[in-house]
Structures are given as structure tokens and as C-alpha cells.
Amino acid sequence: MLFHVRMNVSLPASMPADDAAKLKADEKALAQRLQEQGKWRHLWRIAGQYANVSIFDVDSVDELHALLTSLPLFPYMQIEVMPLCRHPSSIRSDDR
């Protein structure tokens, strides 16, 4: 199942810089691992914002929920999820 996910991150201004750097490093490592596994299919930064638009390819809504809540930055995110399906006018037969 494919999902379009927008993540807006808002770290507290009072968070110590070392704590923020650790969270970001942990987030990056997990995001890259999930990309290598094919679960986090695409990841794009939104220019000028601490936000991204991503495409996830998971087996269920429950798997997506578990994955998103496992992200180190999850407590500091506002997340919007949209399920996707193939458009009948698409000239592509797959999601690549």
C-alpha cells in the first residue's frame, strides 16, 4: 500500500543543541535504513521549511502507524497521511 505522508517538524526552542543533534542523527539513520528496505520509497525536503513529503510502501495502515511512531522526531511532528492508488490515466504500470 502506498501512502503520501507530509511531516512538519517543530523542535522546541528550549531543546539543547546536543539533544537536537542526536535526535536528527537517529532520525537520519532510521530513515536511510527504511529507504534501503524499500519501506520509505521517496523522501523530498520542502524548500524553506523543516518539513518533508514522503512516499511509504507498506503492507498495512498499522505498519505505517508503527513505522511513523517509531521515528525519533515523531513527538515533534505534525503528520498528514493520504492513501494512494493508481490513477486510471497514468501511463506508468508501476510506482517507479
PDB file of N, CA and C in Angstrom:
ATOM      1  N   MET A   1       0.844  -1.171   0.000  1.00  0.00           N
ATOM      2  CA  MET A   1       0.000   0.000   0.000  1.00  0.00           C
ATOM      3  C   MET A   1       0.892   1.237   0.000  1.00  0.00           C
ATOM      4  N   LEU A   2       0.547   2.188  -0.847  1.00  0.00           N
ATOM      5  CA  LEU A   2       1.317   3.424  -0.924  1.00  0.00           C
ATOM      6  C   LEU A   2       0.613   4.543  -0.158  1.00  0.00           C
ATOM      7  N   PHE A   3       1.432   5.338   0.526  1.00  0.00           N
ATOM      8  CA  PHE A   3       0.916   6.468   1.287  1.00  0.00           C
ATOM      9  C   PHE A   3       1.786   7.693   1.027  1.00  0.00           C
ATOM     10  N   HIS A   4       1.125   8.816   0.808  1.00  0.00           N
ATOM     11  CA  HIS A   4       1.775  10.124   0.751  1.00  0.00           C
ATOM     12  C   HIS A   4       1.741  10.672   2.170  1.00  0.00           C
ATOM     13  N   VAL A   5       2.910  11.014   2.705  1.00  0.00           N
ATOM     14  CA  VAL A   5       2.995  11.494   4.085  1.00  0.00           C
ATOM     15  C   VAL A   5       3.755  12.811   4.105  1.00  0.00           C
ATOM     16  N   ARG A   6       3.138  13.821   4.698  1.00  0.00           N
ATOM     17  CA  ARG A   6       3.823  15.093   4.912  1.00  0.00           C
ATOM     18  C   ARG A   6       4.154  15.182   6.399  1.00  0.00           C
ATOM     19  N   MET A   7       5.411  15.512   6.685  1.00  0.00           N
ATOM     20  CA  MET A   7       5.864  15.642   8.070  1.00  0.00           C
ATOM     21  C   MET A   7       6.425  17.036   8.282  1.00  0.00           C
ATOM     22  N   ASN A   8       5.832  17.771   9.200  1.00  0.00           N
ATOM     23  CA  ASN A   8       6.337  19.082   9.615  1.00  0.00           C
ATOM     24  C   ASN A   8       6.957  18.902  10.996  1.00  0.00           C
ATOM     25  N   VAL A   9       8.192  19.328  11.146  1.00  0.00           N
ATOM     26  CA  VAL A   9       8.911  19.146  12.405  1.00  0.00           C
ATOM     27  C   VAL A   9       9.027  20.482  13.119  1.00  0.00           C
ATOM     28  N   SER A  10       8.786  20.468  14.415  1.00  0.00           N
ATOM     29  CA  SER A  10       8.901  21.677  15.230  1.00  0.00           C
ATOM     30  C   SER A  10       9.564  21.315  16.558  1.00  0.00           C
ATOM     31  N   LEU A  11      10.878  21.465  16.596  1.00  0.00           N
ATOM     32  CA  LEU A  11      11.611  21.203  17.835  1.00  0.00           C
ATOM     33  C   LEU A  11      11.466  22.410  18.759  1.00  0.00           C
ATOM     34  N   PRO A  12      11.342  22.160  20.057  1.00  0.00           N
ATOM     35  CA  PRO A  12      11.236  23.285  20.997  1.00  0.00           C
ATOM     36  C   PRO A  12      12.505  24.140  20.980  1.00  0.00           C
ATOM     37  N   ALA A  13      12.332  25.436  21.010  1.00  0.00           N
ATOM     38  CA  ALA A  13      13.490  26.351  21.034  1.00  0.00           C
ATOM     39  C   ALA A  13      14.353  26.104  22.265  1.00  0.00           C
ATOM     40  N   SER A  14      13.738  25.580  23.319  1.00  0.00           N
ATOM     41  CA  SER A  14      14.471  25.328  24.564  1.00  0.00           C
ATOM     42  C   SER A  14      15.266  24.018  24.544  1.00  0.00           C
ATOM     43  N   MET A  15      15.120  23.226  23.483  1.00  0.00           N
ATOM     44  CA  MET A  15      15.836  21.945  23.424  1.00  0.00           C
ATOM     45  C   MET A  15      17.335  22.207  23.279  1.00  0.00           C
ATOM     46  N   PRO A  16      18.165  21.592  24.118  1.00  0.00           N
ATOM     47  CA  PRO A  16      19.613  21.757  23.980  1.00  0.00           C
ATOM     48  C   PRO A  16      20.094  21.293  22.606  1.00  0.00           C
ATOM     49  N   ALA A  17      21.060  22.001  22.058  1.00  0.00           N
ATOM     50  CA  ALA A  17      21.569  21.718  20.713  1.00  0.00           C
ATOM     51  C   ALA A  17      22.078  20.278  20.597  1.00  0.00           C
ATOM     52  N   ASP A  18      22.729  19.774  21.623  1.00  0.00           N
ATOM     53  CA  ASP A  18      23.233  18.393  21.574  1.00  0.00           C
ATOM     54  C   ASP A  18      22.092  17.385  21.495  1.00  0.00           C
ATOM     55  N   ASP A  19      21.007  17.635  22.211  1.00  0.00           N
ATOM     56  CA  ASP A  19      19.844  16.747  22.157  1.00  0.00           C
ATOM     57  C   ASP A  19      19.208  16.766  20.771  1.00  0.00           C
ATOM     58  N   ALA A  20      19.088  17.957  20.206  1.00  0.00           N
ATOM     59  CA  ALA A  20      18.511  18.091  18.868  1.00  0.00           C
ATOM     60  C   ALA A  20      19.390  17.380  17.833  1.00  0.00           C
ATOM     61  N   ALA A  21      20.697  17.542  17.948  1.00  0.00           N
ATOM     62  CA  ALA A  21      21.614  16.898  17.002  1.00  0.00           C
ATOM     63  C   ALA A  21      21.513  15.373  17.097  1.00  0.00           C
ATOM     64  N   LYS A  22      21.381  14.835  18.292  1.00  0.00           N
ATOM     65  CA  LYS A  22      21.249  13.383  18.484  1.00  0.00           C
ATOM     66  C   LYS A  22      19.944  12.879  17.872  1.00  0.00           C
ATOM     67  N   LEU A  23      18.849  13.584  18.123  1.00  0.00           N
ATOM     68  CA  LEU A  23      17.565  13.197  17.527  1.00  0.00           C
ATOM     69  C   LEU A  23      17.643  13.183  15.996  1.00  0.00           C
ATOM     70  N   LYS A  24      18.236  14.233  15.428  1.00  0.00           N
ATOM     71  CA  LYS A  24      18.346  14.331  13.969  1.00  0.00           C
ATOM     72  C   LYS A  24      19.211  13.218  13.396  1.00  0.00           C
ATOM     73  N   ALA A  25      20.310  12.888  14.073  1.00  0.00           N
ATOM     74  CA  ALA A  25      21.193  11.811  13.602  1.00  0.00           C
ATOM     75  C   ALA A  25      20.480  10.463  13.667  1.00  0.00           C
ATOM     76  N   ASP A  26      19.751  10.222  14.757  1.00  0.00           N
ATOM     77  CA  ASP A  26      18.995   8.972  14.894  1.00  0.00           C
ATOM     78  C   ASP A  26      17.900   8.882  13.832  1.00  0.00           C
ATOM     79  N   GLU A  27      17.236   9.988  13.574  1.00  0.00           N
ATOM     80  CA  GLU A  27      16.182  10.048  12.559  1.00  0.00           C
ATOM     81  C   GLU A  27      16.751   9.728  11.178  1.00  0.00           C
ATOM     82  N   LYS A  28      17.887  10.342  10.857  1.00  0.00           N
ATOM     83  CA  LYS A  28      18.525  10.114   9.560  1.00  0.00           C
ATOM     84  C   LYS A  28      18.894   8.649   9.382  1.00  0.00           C
ATOM     85  N   ALA A  29      19.472   8.039  10.413  1.00  0.00           N
ATOM     86  CA  ALA A  29      19.877   6.634  10.322  1.00  0.00           C
ATOM     87  C   ALA A  29      18.663   5.730  10.081  1.00  0.00           C
ATOM     88  N   LEU A  30      17.579   5.961  10.801  1.00  0.00           N
ATOM     89  CA  LEU A  30      16.379   5.144  10.624  1.00  0.00           C
ATOM     90  C   LEU A  30      15.758   5.396   9.253  1.00  0.00           C
ATOM     91  N   ALA A  31      15.682   6.651   8.824  1.00  0.00           N
ATOM     92  CA  ALA A  31      15.109   6.975   7.513  1.00  0.00           C
ATOM     93  C   ALA A  31      15.898   6.292   6.401  1.00  0.00           C
ATOM     94  N   GLN A  32      17.207   6.302   6.505  1.00  0.00           N
ATOM     95  CA  GLN A  32      18.020   5.665   5.465  1.00  0.00           C
ATOM     96  C   GLN A  32      17.847   4.145   5.478  1.00  0.00           C
ATOM     97  N   ARG A  33      17.747   3.556   6.651  1.00  0.00           N
ATOM     98  CA  ARG A  33      17.536   2.112   6.759  1.00  0.00           C
ATOM     99  C   ARG A  33      16.180   1.727   6.140  1.00  0.00           C
ATOM    100  N   LEU A  34      15.145   2.504   6.434  1.00  0.00           N
ATOM    101  CA  LEU A  34      13.821   2.227   5.872  1.00  0.00           C
ATOM    102  C   LEU A  34      13.804   2.414   4.353  1.00  0.00           C
ATOM    103  N   GLN A  35      14.590   3.363   3.848  1.00  0.00           N
ATOM    104  CA  GLN A  35      14.697   3.535   2.406  1.00  0.00           C
ATOM    105  C   GLN A  35      15.389   2.325   1.774  1.00  0.00           C
ATOM    106  N   GLU A  36      16.448   1.867   2.411  1.00  0.00           N
ATOM    107  CA  GLU A  36      17.153   0.681   1.902  1.00  0.00           C
ATOM    108  C   GLU A  36      16.243  -0.540   1.891  1.00  0.00           C
ATOM    109  N   GLN A  37      15.333  -0.641   2.850  1.00  0.00           N
ATOM    110  CA  GLN A  37      14.392  -1.758   2.926  1.00  0.00           C
ATOM    111  C   GLN A  37      13.224  -1.613   1.944  1.00  0.00           C
ATOM    112  N   GLY A  38      13.096  -0.449   1.313  1.00  0.00           N
ATOM    113  CA  GLY A  38      12.014  -0.215   0.368  1.00  0.00           C
ATOM    114  C   GLY A  38      10.715   0.246   1.011  1.00  0.00           C
ATOM    115  N   LYS A  39      10.710   0.454   2.319  1.00  0.00           N
ATOM    116  CA  LYS A  39       9.501   0.910   3.020  1.00  0.00           C
ATOM    117  C   LYS A  39       9.279   2.406   2.831  1.00  0.00           C
ATOM    118  N   TRP A  40      10.355   3.188   2.865  1.00  0.00           N
ATOM    119  CA  TRP A  40      10.287   4.642   2.681  1.00  0.00           C
ATOM    120  C   TRP A  40      10.773   4.879   1.260  1.00  0.00           C
ATOM    121  N   ARG A  41       9.827   4.870   0.329  1.00  0.00           N
ATOM    122  CA  ARG A  41      10.143   4.842  -1.092  1.00  0.00           C
ATOM    123  C   ARG A  41      10.771   6.135  -1.597  1.00  0.00           C
ATOM    124  N   HIS A  42      10.205   7.271  -1.207  1.00  0.00           N
ATOM    125  CA  HIS A  42      10.716   8.575  -1.651  1.00  0.00           C
ATOM    126  C   HIS A  42      10.718   9.531  -0.470  1.00  0.00           C
ATOM    127  N   LEU A  43      11.688  10.452  -0.491  1.00  0.00           N
ATOM    128  CA  LEU A  43      11.812  11.445   0.573  1.00  0.00           C
ATOM    129  C   LEU A  43      12.274  12.757  -0.050  1.00  0.00           C
ATOM    130  N   TRP A  44      11.430  13.774   0.046  1.00  0.00           N
ATOM    131  CA  TRP A  44      11.753  15.096  -0.504  1.00  0.00           C
ATOM    132  C   TRP A  44      11.639  16.144   0.589  1.00  0.00           C
ATOM    133  N   ARG A  45      12.611  17.027   0.650  1.00  0.00           N
ATOM    134  CA  ARG A  45      12.545  18.174   1.549  1.00  0.00           C
ATOM    135  C   ARG A  45      11.635  19.219   0.925  1.00  0.00           C
ATOM    136  N   ILE A  46      10.888  19.934   1.750  1.00  0.00           N
ATOM    137  CA  ILE A  46      10.101  21.067   1.277  1.00  0.00           C
ATOM    138  C   ILE A  46      10.972  22.304   1.473  1.00  0.00           C
ATOM    139  N   ALA A  47      11.294  22.959   0.385  1.00  0.00           N
ATOM    140  CA  ALA A  47      12.222  24.087   0.420  1.00  0.00           C
ATOM    141  C   ALA A  47      11.748  25.162   1.395  1.00  0.00           C
ATOM    142  N   GLY A  48      12.682  25.611   2.225  1.00  0.00           N
ATOM    143  CA  GLY A  48      12.403  26.703   3.144  1.00  0.00           C
ATOM    144  C   GLY A  48      11.654  26.308   4.401  1.00  0.00           C
ATOM    145  N   GLN A  49      11.420  25.011   4.611  1.00  0.00           N
ATOM    146  CA  GLN A  49      10.686  24.552   5.791  1.00  0.00           C
ATOM    147  C   GLN A  49      11.415  23.375   6.421  1.00  0.00           C
ATOM    148  N   TYR A  50      11.183  23.155   7.689  1.00  0.00           N
ATOM    149  CA  TYR A  50      11.675  21.935   8.333  1.00  0.00           C
ATOM    150  C   TYR A  50      10.555  20.920   8.181  1.00  0.00           C
ATOM    151  N   ALA A  51      10.429  20.408   6.953  1.00  0.00           N
ATOM    152  CA  ALA A  51       9.322  19.536   6.583  1.00  0.00           C
ATOM    153  C   ALA A  51       9.732  18.680   5.396  1.00  0.00           C
ATOM    154  N   ASN A  52       9.014  17.574   5.217  1.00  0.00           N
ATOM    155  CA  ASN A  52       9.264  16.738   4.051  1.00  0.00           C
ATOM    156  C   ASN A  52       7.959  16.153   3.549  1.00  0.00           C
ATOM    157  N   VAL A  53       8.017  15.701   2.305  1.00  0.00           N
ATOM    158  CA  VAL A  53       6.950  14.919   1.689  1.00  0.00           C
ATOM    159  C   VAL A  53       7.578  13.585   1.337  1.00  0.00           C
ATOM    160  N   SER A  54       6.908  12.512   1.742  1.00  0.00           N
ATOM    161  CA  SER A  54       7.458  11.178   1.543  1.00  0.00           C
ATOM    162  C   SER A  54       6.404  10.245   0.969  1.00  0.00           C
ATOM    163  N   ILE A  55       6.888   9.188   0.322  1.00  0.00           N
ATOM    164  CA  ILE A  55       6.029   8.094  -0.126  1.00  0.00           C
ATOM    165  C   ILE A  55       6.493   6.841   0.602  1.00  0.00           C
ATOM    166  N   PHE A  56       5.551   6.213   1.308  1.00  0.00           N
ATOM    167  CA  PHE A  56       5.831   4.974   2.009  1.00  0.00           C
ATOM    168  C   PHE A  56       5.137   3.822   1.288  1.00  0.00           C
ATOM    169  N   ASP A  57       5.786   2.682   1.248  1.00  0.00           N
ATOM    170  CA  ASP A  57       5.232   1.472   0.643  1.00  0.00           C
ATOM    171  C   ASP A  57       5.233   0.393   1.721  1.00  0.00           C
ATOM    172  N   VAL A  58       4.079   0.188   2.335  1.00  0.00           N
ATOM    173  CA  VAL A  58       3.958  -0.723   3.467  1.00  0.00           C
ATOM    174  C   VAL A  58       2.797  -1.688   3.231  1.00  0.00           C
ATOM    175  N   ASP A  59       2.709  -2.713   4.058  1.00  0.00           N
ATOM    176  CA  ASP A  59       1.674  -3.733   3.889  1.00  0.00           C
ATOM    177  C   ASP A  59       0.322  -3.346   4.455  1.00  0.00           C
ATOM    178  N   SER A  60       0.315  -2.385   5.393  1.00  0.00           N
ATOM    179  CA  SER A  60      -0.959  -2.041   6.034  1.00  0.00           C
ATOM    180  C   SER A  60      -0.873  -0.659   6.683  1.00  0.00           C
ATOM    181  N   VAL A  61      -2.046  -0.152   7.041  1.00  0.00           N
ATOM    182  CA  VAL A  61      -2.112   1.111   7.785  1.00  0.00           C
ATOM    183  C   VAL A  61      -1.448   0.933   9.147  1.00  0.00           C
ATOM    184  N   ASP A  62      -1.626  -0.226   9.743  1.00  0.00           N
ATOM    185  CA  ASP A  62      -0.999  -0.496  11.037  1.00  0.00           C
ATOM    186  C   ASP A  62       0.520  -0.448  10.941  1.00  0.00           C
ATOM    187  N   GLU A  63       1.074  -1.000   9.854  1.00  0.00           N
ATOM    188  CA  GLU A  63       2.527  -0.951   9.672  1.00  0.00           C
ATOM    189  C   GLU A  63       2.998   0.494   9.518  1.00  0.00           C
ATOM    190  N   LEU A  64       2.265   1.290   8.742  1.00  0.00           N
ATOM    191  CA  LEU A  64       2.638   2.691   8.585  1.00  0.00           C
ATOM    192  C   LEU A  64       2.612   3.402   9.933  1.00  0.00           C
ATOM    193  N   HIS A  65       1.564   3.180  10.704  1.00  0.00           N
ATOM    194  CA  HIS A  65       1.452   3.811  12.021  1.00  0.00           C
ATOM    195  C   HIS A  65       2.635   3.427  12.909  1.00  0.00           C
ATOM    196  N   ALA A  66       2.969   2.157  12.939  1.00  0.00           N
ATOM    197  CA  ALA A  66       4.096   1.690  13.763  1.00  0.00           C
ATOM    198  C   ALA A  66       5.403   2.317  13.300  1.00  0.00           C
ATOM    199  N   LEU A  67       5.581   2.399  12.004  1.00  0.00           N
ATOM    200  CA  LEU A  67       6.796   2.988  11.455  1.00  0.00           C
ATOM    201  C   LEU A  67       6.897   4.470  11.825  1.00  0.00           C
ATOM    202  N   LEU A  68       5.817   5.213  11.610  1.00  0.00           N
ATOM    203  CA  LEU A  68       5.844   6.653  11.897  1.00  0.00           C
ATOM    204  C   LEU A  68       6.062   6.929  13.379  1.00  0.00           C
ATOM    205  N   THR A  69       5.414   6.168  14.229  1.00  0.00           N
ATOM    206  CA  THR A  69       5.552   6.407  15.668  1.00  0.00           C
ATOM    207  C   THR A  69       6.909   5.968  16.197  1.00  0.00           C
ATOM    208  N   SER A  70       7.644   5.183  15.409  1.00  0.00           N
ATOM    209  CA  SER A  70       8.992   4.781  15.818  1.00  0.00           C
ATOM    210  C   SER A  70      10.046   5.823  15.479  1.00  0.00           C
ATOM    211  N   LEU A  71       9.677   6.827  14.690  1.00  0.00           N
ATOM    212  CA  LEU A  71      10.649   7.852  14.303  1.00  0.00           C
ATOM    213  C   LEU A  71      11.077   8.668  15.521  1.00  0.00           C
ATOM    214  N   PRO A  72      12.378   8.892  15.700  1.00  0.00           N
ATOM    215  CA  PRO A  72      12.851   9.666  16.852  1.00  0.00           C
ATOM    216  C   PRO A  72      12.237  11.063  16.951  1.00  0.00           C
ATOM    217  N   LEU A  73      11.931  11.685  15.807  1.00  0.00           N
ATOM    218  CA  LEU A  73      11.360  13.031  15.815  1.00  0.00           C
ATOM    219  C   LEU A  73       9.833  13.020  15.918  1.00  0.00           C
ATOM    220  N   PHE A  74       9.216  11.838  15.975  1.00  0.00           N
ATOM    221  CA  PHE A  74       7.756  11.743  15.988  1.00  0.00           C
ATOM    222  C   PHE A  74       7.081  12.662  17.018  1.00  0.00           C
ATOM    223  N   PRO A  75       7.595  12.751  18.254  1.00  0.00           N
ATOM    224  CA  PRO A  75       6.917  13.624  19.236  1.00  0.00           C
ATOM    225  C   PRO A  75       6.892  15.103  18.829  1.00  0.00           C
ATOM    226  N   TYR A  76       7.717  15.472  17.862  1.00  0.00           N
ATOM    227  CA  TYR A  76       7.828  16.872  17.454  1.00  0.00           C
ATOM    228  C   TYR A  76       7.277  17.105  16.047  1.00  0.00           C
ATOM    229  N   MET A  77       6.498  16.146  15.549  1.00  0.00           N
ATOM    230  CA  MET A  77       5.988  16.226  14.182  1.00  0.00           C
ATOM    231  C   MET A  77       4.479  16.441  14.149  1.00  0.00           C
ATOM    232  N   GLN A  78       4.069  17.178  13.130  1.00  0.00           N
ATOM    233  CA  GLN A  78       2.674  17.198  12.706  1.00  0.00           C
ATOM    234  C   GLN A  78       2.671  16.394  11.407  1.00  0.00           C
ATOM    235  N   ILE A  79       1.852  15.351  11.337  1.00  0.00           N
ATOM    236  CA  ILE A  79       1.890  14.427  10.206  1.00  0.00           C
ATOM    237  C   ILE A  79       0.530  14.390   9.518  1.00  0.00           C
ATOM    238  N   GLU A  80       0.557  14.436   8.190  1.00  0.00           N
ATOM    239  CA  GLU A  80      -0.644  14.271   7.374  1.00  0.00           C
ATOM    240  C   GLU A  80      -0.427  13.057   6.479  1.00  0.00           C
ATOM    241  N   VAL A  81      -1.373  12.125   6.476  1.00  0.00           N
ATOM    242  CA  VAL A  81      -1.258  10.889   5.704  1.00  0.00           C
ATOM    243  C   VAL A  81      -2.384  10.825   4.680  1.00  0.00           C
ATOM    244  N   MET A  82      -2.024  10.473   3.452  1.00  0.00           N
ATOM    245  CA  MET A  82      -3.018  10.268   2.401  1.00  0.00           C
ATOM    246  C   MET A  82      -2.740   8.937   1.711  1.00  0.00           C
ATOM    247  N   PRO A  83      -3.692   7.994   1.733  1.00  0.00           N
ATOM    248  CA  PRO A  83      -3.505   6.748   0.995  1.00  0.00           C
ATOM    249  C   PRO A  83      -3.562   7.021  -0.508  1.00  0.00           C
ATOM    250  N   LEU A  84      -2.785   6.267  -1.258  1.00  0.00           N
ATOM    251  CA  LEU A  84      -2.708   6.464  -2.709  1.00  0.00           C
ATOM    252  C   LEU A  84      -3.141   5.201  -3.445  1.00  0.00           C
ATOM    253  N   CYS A  85      -3.711   5.397  -4.626  1.00  0.00           N
ATOM    254  CA  CYS A  85      -3.988   4.276  -5.523  1.00  0.00           C
ATOM    255  C   CYS A  85      -3.718   4.750  -6.953  1.00  0.00           C
ATOM    256  N   ARG A  86      -3.550   3.789  -7.818  1.00  0.00           N
ATOM    257  CA  ARG A  86      -3.206   4.092  -9.210  1.00  0.00           C
ATOM    258  C   ARG A  86      -4.322   4.871  -9.883  1.00  0.00           C
ATOM    259  N   HIS A  87      -3.944   5.900 -10.623  1.00  0.00           N
ATOM    260  CA  HIS A  87      -4.906   6.696 -11.394  1.00  0.00           C
ATOM    261  C   HIS A  87      -5.121   6.006 -12.738  1.00  0.00           C
ATOM    262  N   PRO A  88      -6.353   5.917 -13.206  1.00  0.00           N
ATOM    263  CA  PRO A  88      -6.606   5.207 -14.467  1.00  0.00           C
ATOM    264  C   PRO A  88      -5.987   5.880 -15.690  1.00  0.00           C
ATOM    265  N   SER A  89      -5.609   7.137 -15.599  1.00  0.00           N
ATOM    266  CA  SER A  89      -4.993   7.831 -16.732  1.00  0.00           C
ATOM    267  C   SER A  89      -3.467   7.779 -16.682  1.00  0.00           C
ATOM    268  N   SER A  90      -2.902   7.144 -15.662  1.00  0.00           N
ATOM    269  CA  SER A  90      -1.437   7.060 -15.554  1.00  0.00           C
ATOM    270  C   SER A  90      -0.866   6.226 -16.697  1.00  0.00           C
ATOM    271  N   ILE A  91       0.229   6.690 -17.264  1.00  0.00           N
ATOM    272  CA  ILE A  91       0.880   5.934 -18.329  1.00  0.00           C
ATOM    273  C   ILE A  91       1.891   4.930 -17.765  1.00  0.00           C
ATOM    274  N   ARG A  92       2.094   4.950 -16.454  1.00  0.00           N
ATOM    275  CA  ARG A  92       3.036   4.038 -15.795  1.00  0.00           C
ATOM    276  C   ARG A  92       2.278   2.819 -15.265  1.00  0.00           C
ATOM    277  N   SER A  93       2.910   1.661 -15.380  1.00  0.00           N
ATOM    278  CA  SER A  93       2.295   0.442 -14.879  1.00  0.00           C
ATOM    279  C   SER A  93       2.804   0.073 -13.484  1.00  0.00           C
ATOM    280  N   ASP A  94       3.755   0.842 -12.970  1.00  0.00           N
ATOM    281  CA  ASP A  94       4.283   0.578 -11.633  1.00  0.00           C
ATOM    282  C   ASP A  94       4.548   1.908 -10.934  1.00  0.00           C
ATOM    283  N   ASP A  95       5.190   1.851  -9.801  1.00  0.00           N
ATOM    284  CA  ASP A  95       5.378   3.055  -8.991  1.00  0.00           C
ATOM    285  C   ASP A  95       6.784   3.622  -9.066  1.00  0.00           C
ATOM    286  N   ARG A  96       7.580   3.150 -10.008  1.00  0.00           N
ATOM    287  CA  ARG A  96       8.959   3.644 -10.128  1.00  0.00           C
ATOM    288  C   ARG A  96       9.042   4.892 -10.951  1.00  0.00           C
TER     289      ARG A  96
END
